[in-house]
Coordinates of C-alpha atoms and ligand atoms in Angstrom, one line a residue:
D287 CA 84.9 93.3 92.4
G288 CA 87.8 94.3 90.2
R289 CA 86.8 98.0 90.0
W290 CA 89.5 99.0 92.6
S291 CA 92.3 96.8 91.4
L292 CA 95.1 96.9 88.8
Q293 CA 95.9 93.2 89.3
G294 CA 97.1 91.6 86.1
M295 CA 97.7 94.9 84.4
T296 CA 100.9 96.3 82.9
A297 CA 102.0 99.9 83.1
L298 CA 104.7 102.2 81.7
V299 CA 105.5 105.3 83.8
T300 CA 108.1 107.6 82.3
G301 CA 110.6 109.3 84.7
G302 CA 109.9 107.2 87.8
T303 CA 113.1 107.8 89.8
R304 CA 112.0 111.1 91.5
G305 CA 109.0 113.3 92.3
I306 CA 105.6 112.7 90.8
G307 CA 106.7 109.7 88.6
H308 CA 108.2 108.0 91.6
A309 CA 104.9 108.3 93.5
V310 CA 103.0 107.1 90.5
V311 CA 105.1 103.9 90.2
E312 CA 104.5 103.1 93.8
E313 CA 100.8 103.9 93.6
L314 CA 100.2 101.7 90.5
A315 CA 102.4 98.8 91.9
G316 CA 100.5 99.1 95.2
F317 CA 97.2 98.5 93.3
G318 CA 98.8 95.3 91.8
A319 CA 100.1 96.5 88.4
V320 CA 103.4 95.3 86.9
V321 CA 105.3 98.5 86.1
H322 CA 108.2 99.5 83.9
T323 CA 109.9 102.9 84.3
C324 CA 112.8 104.8 83.0
S325 CA 115.2 107.7 83.6
R326 CA 118.5 109.0 82.3
K327 CA 120.6 107.9 85.3
Q328 CA 121.5 104.3 85.7
E329 CA 122.6 104.5 89.4
E330 CA 119.6 106.3 90.6
L331 CA 117.3 103.9 88.7
N332 CA 119.1 100.9 90.2
A333 CA 118.7 102.2 93.7
C334 CA 114.9 102.8 93.1
L335 CA 114.5 99.3 91.6
R336 CA 116.3 97.7 94.7
D337 CA 114.0 99.7 97.0
W338 CA 110.8 98.7 95.2
S339 CA 111.8 95.1 95.1
S340 CA 112.4 95.1 98.9
K341 CA 108.9 96.6 99.3
G342 CA 107.4 93.8 97.2
F343 CA 106.5 95.9 94.2
R344 CA 107.0 94.4 90.7
V345 CA 108.9 97.1 88.8
T346 CA 111.5 96.9 86.1
G347 CA 113.4 99.8 84.5
S348 CA 115.7 100.9 81.7
V349 CA 117.8 104.0 81.0
C350 CA 116.8 106.2 78.1
D351 CA 116.7 109.9 77.1
L352 CA 113.1 110.6 76.1
S353 CA 114.0 113.9 74.5
L354 CA 115.4 111.7 71.6
R355 CA 113.4 109.8 69.1
E356 CA 115.7 106.8 69.4
G357 CA 115.4 106.7 73.2
R358 CA 111.6 106.5 72.9
Q359 CA 111.8 103.8 70.3
N360 CA 114.1 101.7 72.4
L361 CA 112.0 102.2 75.5
M362 CA 108.8 101.0 73.7
D363 CA 110.7 97.9 72.2
T364 CA 111.8 97.0 75.8
V365 CA 108.3 97.4 77.1
S366 CA 106.7 95.5 74.3
S367 CA 108.9 92.5 74.9
A368 CA 108.7 92.7 78.7
F369 CA 104.9 92.8 78.6
H370 CA 104.4 90.4 75.6
G371 CA 102.9 93.1 73.4
N372 CA 100.2 94.2 75.9
L373 CA 100.2 97.5 77.8
N374 CA 97.2 98.7 79.9
I375 CA 98.6 101.9 81.2
L376 CA 100.8 104.6 79.8
I377 CA 101.8 107.5 82.1
N378 CA 103.5 110.3 80.2
N379 CA 105.2 112.0 83.2
V380 CA 108.7 113.2 82.0
G381 CA 108.9 116.9 81.7
T382 CA 111.1 119.8 82.6
N383 CA 111.2 123.6 82.6
K384 CA 113.4 126.5 82.0
R385 CA 112.0 129.8 83.1
K386 CA 112.8 133.0 81.3
P387 CA 111.0 135.9 79.6
T388 CA 109.5 134.8 76.2
I389 CA 111.8 136.9 74.1
D390 CA 114.9 135.3 75.6
Y391 CA 114.4 131.6 74.6
T392 CA 116.9 130.4 72.1
A393 CA 115.9 128.1 69.3
E394 CA 117.7 125.2 71.1
E395 CA 115.9 125.8 74.3
F396 CA 112.5 125.9 72.5
S397 CA 113.3 122.6 70.8
F398 CA 114.6 120.9 73.9
L399 CA 111.5 121.9 76.0
M400 CA 109.0 120.9 73.3
A401 CA 110.9 117.6 72.6
T402 CA 111.0 116.7 76.3
N403 CA 107.6 117.7 77.3
F404 CA 105.3 117.5 74.3
E405 CA 106.9 115.6 71.4
S406 CA 108.1 112.7 73.7
S407 CA 104.6 112.2 75.1
Y408 CA 103.0 112.4 71.6
H409 CA 105.5 110.0 70.1
L410 CA 105.1 107.5 73.0
C411 CA 101.4 107.5 72.4
Q412 CA 102.0 106.7 68.8
L413 CA 104.4 103.9 69.7
A414 CA 102.1 102.5 72.4
H415 CA 98.8 102.5 70.5
H416 CA 98.9 99.0 69.3
L417 CA 100.1 97.7 72.7
L418 CA 97.3 99.6 74.5
K419 CA 94.8 98.3 72.0
S420 CA 95.8 94.7 72.2
S421 CA 95.5 94.8 76.0
G422 CA 91.8 95.2 75.6
M423 CA 91.6 98.0 78.2
G424 CA 93.9 100.9 78.0
S425 CA 94.4 104.1 79.9
V426 CA 96.8 107.0 79.0
V427 CA 97.4 109.7 81.6
F428 CA 99.4 112.8 80.7
I429 CA 101.1 114.7 83.5
S430 CA 100.3 118.2 82.3
S431 CA 100.3 121.4 84.4
V432 CA 98.0 124.2 85.5
A433 CA 100.4 126.2 83.2
G434 CA 98.5 124.6 80.3
V435 CA 95.1 125.6 81.8
V436 CA 95.6 129.2 83.0
A437 CA 98.4 131.7 82.5
I438 CA 101.1 131.4 85.2
N439 CA 104.6 132.9 85.1
S440 CA 106.4 129.6 84.7
G441 CA 107.6 130.2 81.1
T442 CA 105.8 130.4 77.9
V443 CA 107.4 127.4 76.1
Y444 CA 106.5 125.1 79.1
A445 CA 103.0 126.4 79.1
A446 CA 102.6 125.9 75.3
S447 CA 103.9 122.3 75.7
K448 CA 101.4 121.5 78.4
G449 CA 98.6 123.3 76.4
A450 CA 99.4 121.1 73.4
M451 CA 99.3 118.0 75.6
N452 CA 95.8 119.0 76.9
Q453 CA 94.4 119.3 73.4
V454 CA 96.0 115.9 72.4
T455 CA 94.2 114.4 75.5
K456 CA 90.9 115.4 74.0
N457 CA 91.6 114.3 70.5
L458 CA 93.0 110.9 71.5
A459 CA 90.1 110.3 73.9
C460 CA 87.7 110.6 70.9
E461 CA 89.9 108.9 68.3
W462 CA 90.9 105.9 70.5
A463 CA 87.6 105.4 72.3
K464 CA 86.7 102.7 69.8
D465 CA 89.9 100.8 70.9
N466 CA 88.7 101.0 74.5
I467 CA 91.6 103.3 75.4
R468 CA 90.7 106.2 77.7
V469 CA 92.9 109.3 77.7
N470 CA 93.0 111.9 80.5
S471 CA 95.3 114.6 81.8
V472 CA 96.3 115.6 85.3
A473 CA 97.3 119.2 85.8
P474 CA 99.2 119.9 89.0
W475 CA 100.1 123.3 90.6
Y476 CA 103.3 123.4 92.8
I477 CA 104.2 119.9 94.0
R478 CA 107.2 119.4 96.2
T479 CA 109.8 117.6 93.9
S480 CA 113.3 118.1 92.7
L481 CA 112.0 120.0 89.7
V482 CA 110.9 123.0 91.8
K483 CA 113.0 122.5 95.0
E484 CA 115.1 125.6 94.3
L485 CA 112.1 127.8 93.7
L486 CA 110.3 126.7 96.8
D487 CA 113.5 127.0 98.9
D488 CA 113.1 130.7 98.2
E489 CA 110.8 131.8 101.0
V490 CA 109.4 134.8 99.2
F491 CA 108.6 132.7 96.2
E492 CA 106.9 130.0 98.2
R493 CA 104.9 132.5 100.2
N494 CA 103.6 134.0 96.9
V495 CA 102.6 130.5 95.6
I496 CA 100.8 129.7 98.8
S497 CA 99.0 133.0 98.9
R498 CA 97.3 132.1 95.6
T499 CA 96.4 128.6 96.8
P500 CA 93.1 128.3 98.8
L501 CA 94.4 125.2 100.7
K502 CA 97.4 127.4 101.7
R503 CA 100.2 125.0 101.0
V504 CA 102.0 123.3 98.1
G505 CA 101.1 119.7 97.2
E506 CA 103.0 116.4 97.7
P507 CA 103.7 113.8 94.9
K508 CA 101.3 111.3 96.5
E509 CA 98.4 113.8 96.2
V510 CA 98.9 113.6 92.4
S511 CA 99.6 109.9 92.1
S512 CA 96.3 109.0 93.8
L513 CA 94.3 110.7 91.0
V514 CA 96.6 109.2 88.4
A515 CA 95.8 105.7 89.8
F516 CA 92.1 106.4 89.9
L517 CA 92.2 107.3 86.2
C518 CA 93.8 103.9 85.5
L519 CA 91.4 101.9 87.6
P520 CA 88.3 100.2 86.1
A521 CA 86.4 102.4 88.6
S522 CA 86.9 105.4 86.3
S523 CA 85.7 103.5 83.2
Y524 CA 83.4 106.3 82.0
I525 CA 85.9 109.2 82.4
T526 CA 87.9 110.2 79.2
G527 CA 89.2 113.3 77.6
Q528 CA 89.3 115.3 80.9
I529 CA 92.0 117.6 82.2
I530 CA 91.8 117.6 86.0
S531 CA 93.7 120.1 88.1
V532 CA 95.4 119.0 91.3
D533 CA 96.0 122.5 92.6
G534 CA 94.7 123.2 96.1
G535 CA 92.0 125.2 94.4
M536 CA 94.4 127.6 92.6
T537 CA 92.8 127.6 89.2
V538 CA 89.3 128.5 90.6
N539 CA 90.6 131.2 92.9
G540 CA 89.4 134.7 92.1
F541 CA 89.9 136.6 95.3
Y542 CA 90.7 134.4 98.3
Ligands
NDP785 P1 111.4 115.8 88.6 O1 112.4 116.6 87.9 O2 111.4 115.8 90.1 O3 111.5 114.3 88.1 C1 111.5 114.1 86.7 C2 111.7 112.6 86.4 O4 111.8 112.4 85.0 C3 113.0 112.0 87.0 O5 112.9 110.7 87.3 C4 114.0 112.3 85.8 O6 115.1 111.5 85.9 C5 113.1 111.9 84.6 N1 113.5 112.5 83.4 C6 113.6 113.9 83.1 N2 114.0 114.1 81.9 C7 114.1 112.9 81.3 C8 114.4 112.5 79.9 N3 114.7 113.3 79.0 N4 114.4 111.1 79.7 C9 114.1 110.2 80.6 N5 113.8 110.6 81.9 C10 113.8 111.9 82.2 O7 110.0 116.3 88.1 P2 108.5 116.3 88.7 O8 108.2 115.0 89.4 O9 108.3 117.6 89.5 O10 107.6 116.5 87.4 C11 107.0 115.4 86.7 C12 106.0 116.0 85.7 O11 105.1 116.8 86.5 C13 106.6 116.9 84.7 O12 106.0 116.7 83.4 C14 106.3 118.3 85.2 O13 106.2 119.2 84.1 C15 104.9 118.0 85.8 N6 104.6 119.1 86.8 C16 105.3 119.2 88.0 C17 104.9 120.2 88.9 C18 105.7 120.5 90.1 O14 105.4 121.5 90.8 N7 106.6 119.6 90.5 C19 103.8 121.1 88.6 C20 103.1 120.8 87.4 C21 103.5 119.8 86.6 P3 116.6 111.9 85.2 O15 116.7 113.4 85.4 O16 117.6 111.1 85.9 O17 116.4 111.6 83.8

């Protein structure tokens, strides 16, 4: 029964050297997929690739800056030739944040955050469409955020980029259903990664986060990657267009 296997499938996971992306690479490879990943730092990428190879995972990688159009184009060219024009899985994971009051964002900061978080994932979907279609069975997963679901104080531009991602999830799910491509979005609350390390190192901040979280702790990258893998498995073949929060209950918490 192939419902719980990714054997024979190909995947692109953006930003796989740390945090959630790193966990997703290992999860998908563990289910048998062949994975390509990327980041901006060659040395860190090489170290990851060596480690994965020693664990028996089939992972390749290339350096690119996904905030740039050319970086995205090069990445998809590499993926297309590595996987002979077929891609089953696209995980749009790269994203970053810069927290400040709404009126303080410069035009450059606005453009950088939208390019890194939203435009890059949108453009990668455009570039990957024919590869996903020719694979016969495609799955796209956006790593969004609860900041695109409810209002949190993480920064308005970040929230807008994730909200846009959530709407694109619904549109592509409908537009690409005929190509047998499913499109879903995973929306985490605080997950212990390099992106939020400094924030969570502040005890008062962490206590405030935990106080809003029914499960009374922050999440770990593996608790996100398990859902991402499920959304790529044939076992989830009737699920598309959904935005699923991985948040310890935060988004449904009224009073606890
Ligand atoms: P990290 O910053 O820990 O890891 C980000 C990864 O992406 C790294 O591998 C990084 O490598 C790579 N990356 C970043 N920018 C670029 C770029 N321009 N081009 C290519 N690669 C890039 O982040 P997380 O794992 O925490 O976050 C992953 C996703 O999850 C993001 O979209 C984030 O918004 C989302 N998320 C995270 C939450 C959290 O609490 N951690 C909560 C909600 C959502 P390098 O820097 O070397 O390029």
